Amino acid sequence: MVGPAKIDRLRRYARKALRRIENAAIPNSCVFCGDRLRLDAAPVCAGCKADLPWIANSCRRCGFPAAAPLPDDVPCGRCQLEPPPFEAVVVPLQYRFPIDAAIKAFKFHRALHYAPAFASILMDAVDRLPAGIDGLLPVPLHWRRQAMRGFNQAREICAPLQRPLGASIIEEVRRCRPTPFQSGLAARARQRNLRGAFAVRGHIAARHVLLVDDVLTTGATCEQLATVLQDAGVARVSVLAVARAATPD
């Protein structure tokens, strides 16, 4: 008769054998260096993760890098002069190599294998967000641009955040006007470009909405979305993005 202890050992051996078979049949590699990883490992190896351009200190209100740590209740000088419509902005990385190249490949060349890596980076930053987030809004694309691209990059990296945050994705916000690409535009041109670009269709039940995007540059897009959400009755808006442009326009 086989005892319970031996049955447990056999189960452990079987699980280990299954993992080895899975790792051999469905290899998992680091998206940056290509090194093989365990099937259940994060899509960025420890070495590459350490070498990413992390933002050590930043303003809690705008996410812009700061030279030294700031208290949570003290925003940077720019935010003191012109407070943004956000409760908090969390952006873990600077928009420079290799993140800039990876985001461009992801967004413009359908390199969708980067999506799990960006999502894992965002999930590691979730504990820096304020409490009470009950709605997620990936920055919307106009339907024509999404049809041409085949996907919305913000939604791809936002979907895995639903479980850790206990929040669902908001479907009531649309990009109702196609706008030229924001890249290369100065801050005021970006603001003009986005006027009337977003609209709420229906009722938003969430009280604290988290905007999710790949890159935050001047923040004009998120500011327009925050204004539209607040006009629709949303009390609080925060922002989570993968990377922050090095200098504001």
Short mmCIF file of C-alpha atoms in Angstrom, two decimals:
data_model
loop_
_atom_site.label_atom_id
_atom_site.label_comp_id
_atom_site.label_asym_id
_atom_site.label_seq_id
_atom_site.Cartn_x
_atom_site.Cartn_y
_atom_site.Cartn_z
CA MET A 1 0.00 0.00 0.00
CA VAL A 2 1.33 3.43 -0.98
CA GLY A 3 1.33 5.90 1.92
CA PRO A 4 0.28 9.58 1.80
CA ALA A 5 3.90 10.80 2.04
CA LYS A 6 4.92 8.79 -1.02
CA ILE A 7 1.88 10.00 -2.94
CA ASP A 8 2.86 13.62 -2.18
CA ARG A 9 6.43 12.97 -3.40
CA LEU A 10 5.13 11.39 -6.60
CA ARG A 11 2.87 14.39 -7.20
CA ARG A 12 5.80 16.79 -6.72
CA TYR A 13 7.96 14.82 -9.13
CA ALA A 14 5.12 14.77 -11.66
CA ARG A 15 4.65 18.56 -11.40
CA LYS A 16 8.40 19.14 -11.86
CA ALA A 17 8.48 16.84 -14.86
CA LEU A 18 5.48 18.61 -16.39
CA ARG A 19 7.16 22.01 -15.93
CA ARG A 20 10.33 20.72 -17.65
CA ILE A 21 8.27 19.42 -20.57
CA GLU A 22 6.38 22.72 -20.83
CA ASN A 23 9.62 24.75 -20.73
CA ALA A 24 11.05 22.61 -23.52
CA ALA A 25 7.89 22.64 -25.66
CA ILE A 26 6.92 26.31 -25.08
CA PRO A 27 10.18 28.22 -24.46
CA ASN A 28 10.05 31.54 -22.63
CA SER A 29 12.73 34.13 -23.35
CA CYS A 30 13.62 37.58 -22.05
CA VAL A 31 12.16 40.13 -24.47
CA PHE A 32 15.31 42.25 -24.32
CA CYS A 33 18.28 39.84 -24.43
CA GLY A 34 16.64 36.59 -25.54
CA ASP A 35 17.96 34.48 -22.65
CA ARG A 36 15.84 31.43 -21.87
CA LEU A 37 13.58 31.74 -18.83
CA ARG A 38 11.32 29.39 -16.93
CA LEU A 39 7.84 29.20 -18.41
CA ASP A 40 6.36 30.81 -15.28
CA ALA A 41 9.02 33.54 -15.03
CA ALA A 42 8.45 37.24 -15.74
CA PRO A 43 9.25 38.11 -19.38
CA VAL A 44 12.28 40.24 -18.41
CA CYS A 45 15.37 38.56 -16.96
CA ALA A 46 16.92 39.88 -13.75
CA GLY A 47 19.95 41.36 -15.53
CA CYS A 48 17.93 43.28 -18.11
CA LYS A 49 15.46 44.43 -15.46
CA ALA A 50 18.31 45.91 -13.41
CA ASP A 51 19.66 47.71 -16.48
CA LEU A 52 16.38 49.37 -17.46
CA PRO A 53 16.27 53.20 -17.14
CA TRP A 54 14.36 53.34 -13.85
CA ILE A 55 13.19 56.67 -12.44
CA ALA A 56 14.60 56.83 -8.91
CA ASN A 57 12.69 59.93 -7.73
CA SER A 58 9.69 61.69 -9.21
CA CYS A 59 6.90 64.15 -8.50
CA ARG A 60 3.83 62.30 -7.27
CA ARG A 61 1.45 64.68 -9.08
CA CYS A 62 3.00 64.58 -12.59
CA GLY A 63 5.49 61.70 -12.53
CA PHE A 64 8.31 63.87 -13.84
CA PRO A 65 11.78 62.81 -12.57
CA ALA A 66 13.14 64.75 -9.61
CA ALA A 67 16.76 65.21 -8.56
CA ALA A 68 16.00 64.13 -4.99
CA PRO A 69 13.13 62.43 -3.15
CA LEU A 70 10.03 64.59 -2.63
CA PRO A 71 7.53 64.13 0.21
CA ASP A 72 4.25 62.66 -1.01
CA ASP A 73 2.39 65.86 -0.13
CA VAL A 74 4.91 68.22 -1.81
CA PRO A 75 4.65 68.39 -5.63
CA CYS A 76 7.34 69.76 -7.91
CA GLY A 77 7.53 73.47 -8.72
CA ARG A 78 5.74 73.05 -12.05
CA CYS A 79 2.78 71.34 -10.36
CA GLN A 80 2.67 74.00 -7.64
CA LEU A 81 2.29 76.69 -10.32
CA GLU A 82 -0.13 74.72 -12.51
CA PRO A 83 -1.63 71.76 -10.63
CA PRO A 84 -2.57 68.94 -13.02
CA PRO A 85 -6.03 67.32 -12.75
CA PHE A 86 -4.53 64.11 -11.32
CA GLU A 87 -4.32 62.74 -7.82
CA ALA A 88 -1.17 60.81 -8.65
CA VAL A 89 1.01 59.86 -11.61
CA VAL A 90 3.19 56.74 -11.45
CA VAL A 91 5.70 56.13 -14.24
CA PRO A 92 8.51 53.70 -13.41
CA LEU A 93 10.83 54.19 -16.41
CA GLN A 94 12.46 56.90 -18.47
CA TYR A 95 11.68 56.90 -22.18
CA ARG A 96 15.14 55.99 -23.40
CA PHE A 97 16.96 52.91 -24.69
CA PRO A 98 15.96 50.11 -24.65
CA ILE A 99 12.43 51.10 -23.57
CA ASP A 100 11.93 53.68 -26.33
CA ALA A 101 12.89 51.19 -29.05
CA ALA A 102 10.74 48.46 -27.49
CA ILE A 103 7.66 50.71 -27.23
CA LYS A 104 8.03 51.85 -30.86
CA ALA A 105 8.36 48.24 -32.01
CA PHE A 106 5.34 47.27 -29.91
CA LYS A 107 3.15 50.12 -31.09
CA PHE A 108 4.12 50.60 -34.72
CA HIS A 109 5.47 47.21 -35.80
CA ARG A 110 3.08 44.82 -33.99
CA ALA A 111 5.79 43.46 -31.67
CA LEU A 112 3.11 42.15 -29.30
CA HIS A 113 5.59 40.00 -27.39
CA TYR A 114 6.52 43.19 -25.51
CA ALA A 115 3.01 43.54 -24.03
CA PRO A 116 3.52 41.04 -21.15
CA ALA A 117 6.83 42.71 -20.26
CA PHE A 118 5.27 46.17 -20.08
CA ALA A 119 2.30 44.81 -18.14
CA SER A 120 4.62 43.17 -15.60
CA ILE A 121 6.50 46.46 -15.15
CA LEU A 122 3.19 48.21 -14.46
CA MET A 123 2.05 45.50 -12.06
CA ASP A 124 5.27 45.96 -10.06
CA ALA A 125 4.36 49.66 -9.71
CA VAL A 126 0.76 49.13 -8.56
CA ASP A 127 1.66 49.44 -4.86
CA ARG A 128 2.74 53.06 -5.50
CA LEU A 129 -0.75 54.07 -6.58
CA PRO A 130 -3.25 55.71 -4.21
CA ALA A 131 -5.97 53.56 -2.68
CA GLY A 132 -9.54 53.41 -3.93
CA ILE A 133 -9.03 52.90 -7.68
CA ASP A 134 -12.21 51.27 -8.98
CA GLY A 135 -11.99 51.85 -12.74
CA LEU A 136 -9.32 51.38 -15.43
CA LEU A 137 -9.25 53.40 -18.63
CA PRO A 138 -6.65 52.50 -21.26
CA VAL A 139 -6.17 55.65 -23.33
CA PRO A 140 -8.58 55.16 -26.28
CA LEU A 141 -7.57 55.16 -29.93
CA HIS A 142 -9.84 56.41 -32.66
CA TRP A 143 -11.49 53.44 -34.35
CA ARG A 144 -9.76 54.12 -37.66
CA ARG A 145 -6.30 54.13 -36.09
CA GLN A 146 -7.08 51.04 -34.08
CA ALA A 147 -8.31 49.28 -37.22
CA MET A 148 -5.09 50.18 -39.03
CA ARG A 149 -2.88 49.15 -36.08
CA GLY A 150 -4.94 46.08 -35.24
CA PHE A 151 -4.92 46.69 -31.49
CA ASN A 152 -4.82 49.38 -28.81
CA GLN A 153 -1.43 49.20 -27.11
CA ALA A 154 -2.78 50.80 -23.92
CA ARG A 155 -5.50 48.17 -23.58
CA GLU A 156 -3.00 45.34 -24.10
CA ILE A 157 -0.92 46.46 -21.11
CA CYS A 158 -3.94 47.50 -19.03
CA ALA A 159 -5.91 44.24 -19.09
CA PRO A 160 -3.61 42.33 -16.65
CA LEU A 161 -4.07 45.09 -14.05
CA GLN A 162 -7.73 44.26 -13.48
CA ARG A 163 -7.10 41.46 -10.99
CA PRO A 164 -4.39 43.08 -8.79
CA LEU A 165 -6.37 46.34 -8.58
CA GLY A 166 -9.81 44.74 -8.33
CA ALA A 167 -11.08 47.17 -10.98
CA SER A 168 -12.75 46.70 -14.33
CA ILE A 169 -12.02 48.42 -17.64
CA ILE A 170 -14.25 51.38 -18.46
CA GLU A 171 -15.92 51.10 -21.88
CA GLU A 172 -17.91 54.36 -21.93
CA VAL A 173 -15.13 56.69 -23.17
CA ARG A 174 -14.47 57.06 -26.89
CA ARG A 175 -11.99 58.92 -29.02
CA CYS A 176 -14.61 60.57 -31.17
CA ARG A 177 -12.32 62.66 -33.39
CA PRO A 178 -9.22 61.39 -35.22
CA THR A 179 -6.17 63.50 -34.34
CA PRO A 180 -2.73 63.74 -35.92
CA PHE A 181 0.06 61.88 -34.16
CA GLN A 182 1.18 63.67 -30.99
CA SER A 183 4.86 62.85 -31.40
CA GLY A 184 6.87 65.87 -32.53
CA LEU A 185 4.27 68.39 -31.33
CA ALA A 186 4.98 70.99 -28.65
CA ALA A 187 2.83 71.12 -25.51
CA ARG A 188 0.41 73.81 -26.75
CA ALA A 189 0.05 72.12 -30.13
CA ARG A 190 -0.76 68.85 -28.36
CA GLN A 191 -3.47 70.57 -26.33
CA ARG A 192 -5.02 72.14 -29.44
CA ASN A 193 -4.77 68.79 -31.21
CA LEU A 194 -6.81 67.08 -28.49
CA ARG A 195 -9.66 69.54 -27.97
CA GLY A 196 -12.94 67.70 -28.34
CA ALA A 197 -11.15 64.42 -29.06
CA PHE A 198 -12.80 62.41 -26.25
CA ALA A 199 -16.38 61.90 -25.18
CA VAL A 200 -18.25 59.89 -22.55
CA ARG A 201 -21.18 57.83 -23.81
CA GLY A 202 -23.20 56.51 -20.91
CA HIS A 203 -22.74 56.55 -17.16
CA ILE A 204 -19.41 55.89 -15.44
CA ALA A 205 -19.94 54.29 -12.05
CA ALA A 206 -16.27 54.42 -11.00
CA ARG A 207 -15.24 57.17 -8.60
CA HIS A 208 -11.45 56.89 -8.95
CA VAL A 209 -10.30 56.12 -12.49
CA LEU A 210 -6.77 55.07 -13.40
CA LEU A 211 -5.64 56.14 -16.89
CA VAL A 212 -3.19 53.66 -18.41
CA ASP A 213 -0.84 54.37 -21.32
CA ASP A 214 2.54 53.38 -22.71
CA VAL A 215 4.29 56.78 -22.75
CA LEU A 216 3.62 60.03 -20.90
CA THR A 217 5.19 63.06 -22.58
CA THR A 218 3.59 66.41 -21.80
CA GLY A 219 0.55 64.75 -20.23
CA ALA A 220 -1.82 66.59 -22.60
CA THR A 221 -3.75 63.46 -23.58
CA CYS A 222 -4.27 62.37 -19.98
CA GLU A 223 -5.23 65.91 -18.96
CA GLN A 224 -7.94 66.01 -21.64
CA LEU A 225 -9.22 62.61 -20.55
CA ALA A 226 -9.19 63.64 -16.88
CA THR A 227 -11.23 66.75 -17.69
CA VAL A 228 -13.78 64.71 -19.66
CA LEU A 229 -14.04 62.16 -16.83
CA GLN A 230 -14.45 64.82 -14.15
CA ASP A 231 -17.14 66.57 -16.22
CA ALA A 232 -18.91 63.19 -16.28
CA GLY A 233 -18.88 62.97 -12.47
CA VAL A 234 -15.67 61.03 -11.75
CA ALA A 235 -14.23 62.32 -8.48
CA ARG A 236 -10.57 61.30 -8.79
CA VAL A 237 -8.19 60.50 -11.65
CA SER A 238 -4.71 58.98 -11.48
CA VAL A 239 -2.27 57.92 -14.20
CA LEU A 240 -0.05 54.89 -14.72
CA ALA A 241 2.31 54.67 -17.70
CA VAL A 242 5.34 52.59 -18.59
CA ALA A 243 7.72 55.44 -19.48
CA ARG A 244 8.09 59.20 -19.06
CA ALA A 245 9.68 61.45 -21.66
CA ALA A 246 12.96 62.88 -20.44
CA THR A 247 11.96 66.53 -20.68
CA PRO A 248 8.55 68.22 -20.90
CA ASP A 249 7.86 70.47 -23.90
#
